[in-house]
Amino acid sequence: MSARINPSILSADFVNLQADLERIASADLVHVDVMDNHFVPNLTFGPQMVGRIQDVSPVPLDVHLMISDVDRWAPGYAELGAYSVTFHAEATSDPVALARRLRSIGARAGIAVKPGTPIEPYLELLPEFDQVLVMTVEPGFGGQAFMPETMPKLQALSAEVARTGLDVWLQVDGGISADTIGIAAAAGADTFVAGSAVYSGSDPASNIALLRAAAEASTHTH
Ligand code: DX5
Ligand code: ZN
């Protein structure tokens, strides 16, 4: 398996974003954290900013919506051309309808669960999604510690993906570093978000390569 590494620009320099996007050209996708100071306590940016990121990014966009009222706002991110749009299960009462709408616009549809949200109710919905994001920290801030107690959710997802043969990416986000990425890879993750681990130090490209190698060394083989 080739591990996908999606750097989170939450750890980039917001006033030099174009330069910081160019520094991660070797990544698979760029992870764009939209926060509304309501679903999570933090605030980042909205569709206008994400549209400009889309214009200049060397890699496609993996948009992570940490916002309420996703039924109203998520389709706009698909319309501006994001490759993937992930909304939180906790933010909608009809995840299937929203996923179908995102796919009809042409985006990959992702569903995210916070650490305290069980995955079982969503296993039977896997055919409706292109990606499941298991949060490995409480959403809202970069630089938090990885929560290994979320790994049984990945194991359940990974078993269901193997059983059904569906092509659903299993993403983890929060506290992913060279020390923790192997734990998530062994549990079945194939798509890894990393903010501080990519943008710390002077060379994001070598951080990306290091993370990719560490994930691939621990990848669970079916
Ligand atoms: C946190 C965001 C993450 C964040 C991860 O709620 O969803 O994408 O940028 O940051 P690190 O990798 O520093 O934990
Ligand atoms: Zn994120």
Short mmCIF file of C-alpha atoms in Angstrom, two decimals, residues 3-140:
data_model
loop_
_atom_site.label_atom_id
_atom_site.label_comp_id
_atom_site.label_asym_id
_atom_site.label_seq_id
_atom_site.Cartn_x
_atom_site.Cartn_y
_atom_site.Cartn_z
CA ALA A 3 0.22 5.72 2.37
CA ARG A 4 -1.43 9.02 1.58
CA ILE A 5 0.01 11.98 3.50
CA ASN A 6 -2.20 15.07 3.69
CA PRO A 7 -0.50 18.00 5.43
CA SER A 8 -2.81 20.28 7.40
CA ILE A 9 -2.32 23.95 6.64
CA LEU A 10 -3.69 24.76 10.09
CA SER A 11 0.03 24.63 11.01
CA ALA A 12 1.10 26.77 8.02
CA ASP A 13 1.79 30.50 8.03
CA PHE A 14 -1.57 32.06 7.19
CA VAL A 15 0.00 35.21 5.74
CA ASN A 16 2.41 33.23 3.55
CA LEU A 17 0.02 30.49 2.62
CA GLN A 18 0.94 30.27 -1.05
CA ALA A 19 4.59 29.68 -0.15
CA ASP A 20 3.63 27.12 2.48
CA LEU A 21 1.42 25.32 -0.07
CA GLU A 22 4.31 25.12 -2.51
CA ARG A 23 6.47 23.53 0.21
CA ILE A 24 4.11 20.51 0.36
CA ALA A 25 3.94 19.76 -3.38
CA SER A 26 5.09 16.17 -2.67
CA ALA A 27 1.99 15.52 -0.55
CA ASP A 28 -1.02 13.60 -1.82
CA LEU A 29 -3.64 16.20 -0.88
CA VAL A 30 -3.68 19.36 1.20
CA HIS A 31 -5.89 19.14 4.29
CA VAL A 32 -7.90 22.32 4.77
CA ASP A 33 -9.52 22.74 8.22
CA VAL A 34 -12.65 24.89 8.13
CA MET A 35 -13.79 25.86 11.66
CA ASP A 36 -16.73 28.05 12.59
CA ASN A 37 -16.28 28.88 16.29
CA HIS A 38 -19.52 26.98 16.89
CA PHE A 39 -19.08 23.29 16.07
CA VAL A 40 -15.57 23.72 17.51
CA PRO A 41 -14.28 26.58 19.69
CA ASN A 42 -11.70 27.67 17.11
CA LEU A 43 -12.19 29.77 13.96
CA THR A 44 -10.26 29.55 10.69
CA PHE A 45 -11.66 30.46 7.28
CA GLY A 46 -14.59 29.95 4.94
CA PRO A 47 -15.39 29.40 1.27
CA GLN A 48 -13.75 32.55 -0.09
CA MET A 49 -10.38 31.63 1.40
CA VAL A 50 -10.72 27.96 0.43
CA GLY A 51 -11.50 29.06 -3.13
CA ARG A 52 -8.21 30.98 -3.31
CA ILE A 53 -6.32 28.02 -1.84
CA GLN A 54 -7.90 25.87 -4.55
CA ASP A 55 -6.66 28.37 -7.18
CA VAL A 56 -3.01 28.19 -6.13
CA SER A 57 -2.49 24.79 -4.47
CA PRO A 58 -0.09 22.37 -6.24
CA VAL A 59 -2.11 19.40 -4.90
CA PRO A 60 -5.88 18.82 -4.68
CA LEU A 61 -7.89 19.83 -1.62
CA ASP A 62 -9.04 17.57 1.22
CA VAL A 63 -11.52 19.85 2.99
CA HIS A 64 -12.37 18.99 6.62
CA LEU A 65 -15.46 20.86 7.75
CA MET A 66 -15.61 21.39 11.51
CA ILE A 67 -18.77 23.45 11.20
CA SER A 68 -22.44 23.25 12.05
CA ASP A 69 -25.20 23.44 9.46
CA VAL A 70 -23.26 21.34 6.95
CA ASP A 71 -26.36 20.68 4.87
CA ARG A 72 -26.32 24.36 4.01
CA TRP A 73 -22.58 24.95 3.63
CA ALA A 74 -20.84 21.74 2.53
CA PRO A 75 -22.05 21.70 -1.11
CA GLY A 76 -20.39 25.09 -1.73
CA TYR A 77 -16.98 23.55 -1.07
CA ALA A 78 -17.66 20.84 -3.63
CA GLU A 79 -18.83 23.49 -6.10
CA LEU A 80 -15.59 25.45 -5.81
CA GLY A 81 -13.72 22.32 -6.92
CA ALA A 82 -12.48 20.64 -3.75
CA TYR A 83 -11.41 17.08 -4.54
CA SER A 84 -12.78 15.80 -1.24
CA VAL A 85 -15.24 17.26 1.27
CA THR A 86 -15.56 15.69 4.73
CA PHE A 87 -18.30 16.73 7.15
CA HIS A 88 -18.88 15.61 10.72
CA ALA A 89 -21.46 12.93 11.49
CA GLU A 90 -22.39 14.97 14.57
CA ALA A 91 -23.33 17.98 12.41
CA THR A 92 -26.10 16.51 10.25
CA SER A 93 -29.19 14.38 10.67
CA ASP A 94 -29.02 13.02 7.12
CA PRO A 95 -25.43 12.07 6.23
CA VAL A 96 -26.47 9.93 3.27
CA ALA A 97 -28.40 12.73 1.56
CA LEU A 98 -25.48 15.11 2.01
CA ALA A 99 -22.93 12.58 0.75
CA ARG A 100 -25.05 11.95 -2.35
CA ARG A 101 -25.25 15.67 -2.98
CA LEU A 102 -21.47 16.10 -2.67
CA ARG A 103 -20.86 13.20 -5.03
CA SER A 104 -23.36 14.55 -7.54
CA ILE A 105 -21.38 17.80 -7.64
CA GLY A 106 -18.23 15.78 -8.32
CA ALA A 107 -16.40 15.71 -4.99
CA ARG A 108 -15.40 12.70 -2.95
CA ALA A 109 -17.66 12.51 0.10
CA GLY A 110 -16.20 11.98 3.57
CA ILE A 111 -17.73 11.53 7.00
CA ALA A 112 -15.83 12.32 10.21
CA VAL A 113 -16.40 11.15 13.77
CA LYS A 114 -15.14 12.77 16.96
CA PRO A 115 -13.30 10.56 19.49
CA GLY A 116 -16.47 10.01 21.54
CA THR A 117 -18.73 9.11 18.60
CA PRO A 118 -19.20 5.38 17.96
CA ILE A 119 -18.56 4.08 14.44
CA GLU A 120 -21.03 1.17 14.44
CA PRO A 121 -24.05 3.16 13.14
CA TYR A 122 -22.01 4.24 10.11
CA LEU A 123 -20.57 0.88 9.06
CA GLU A 124 -23.62 0.01 6.99
CA LEU A 125 -23.43 3.41 5.26
CA LEU A 126 -19.93 2.83 3.87
CA PRO A 127 -21.08 2.46 0.24
CA GLU A 128 -22.27 6.08 0.41
CA PHE A 129 -18.81 7.42 1.25
CA ASP A 130 -15.36 7.70 -0.31
CA GLN A 131 -13.61 8.39 2.99
CA VAL A 132 -14.16 7.98 6.73
CA LEU A 133 -12.18 10.26 9.04
CA VAL A 134 -11.56 8.91 12.53
CA MET A 135 -10.52 11.90 14.65
CA THR A 136 -7.58 10.96 16.82
CA VAL A 137 -7.90 14.16 18.91
CA GLU A 138 -10.86 16.36 19.84
CA PRO A 139 -11.31 18.55 16.76
CA GLY A 140 -10.44 22.22 17.01
#
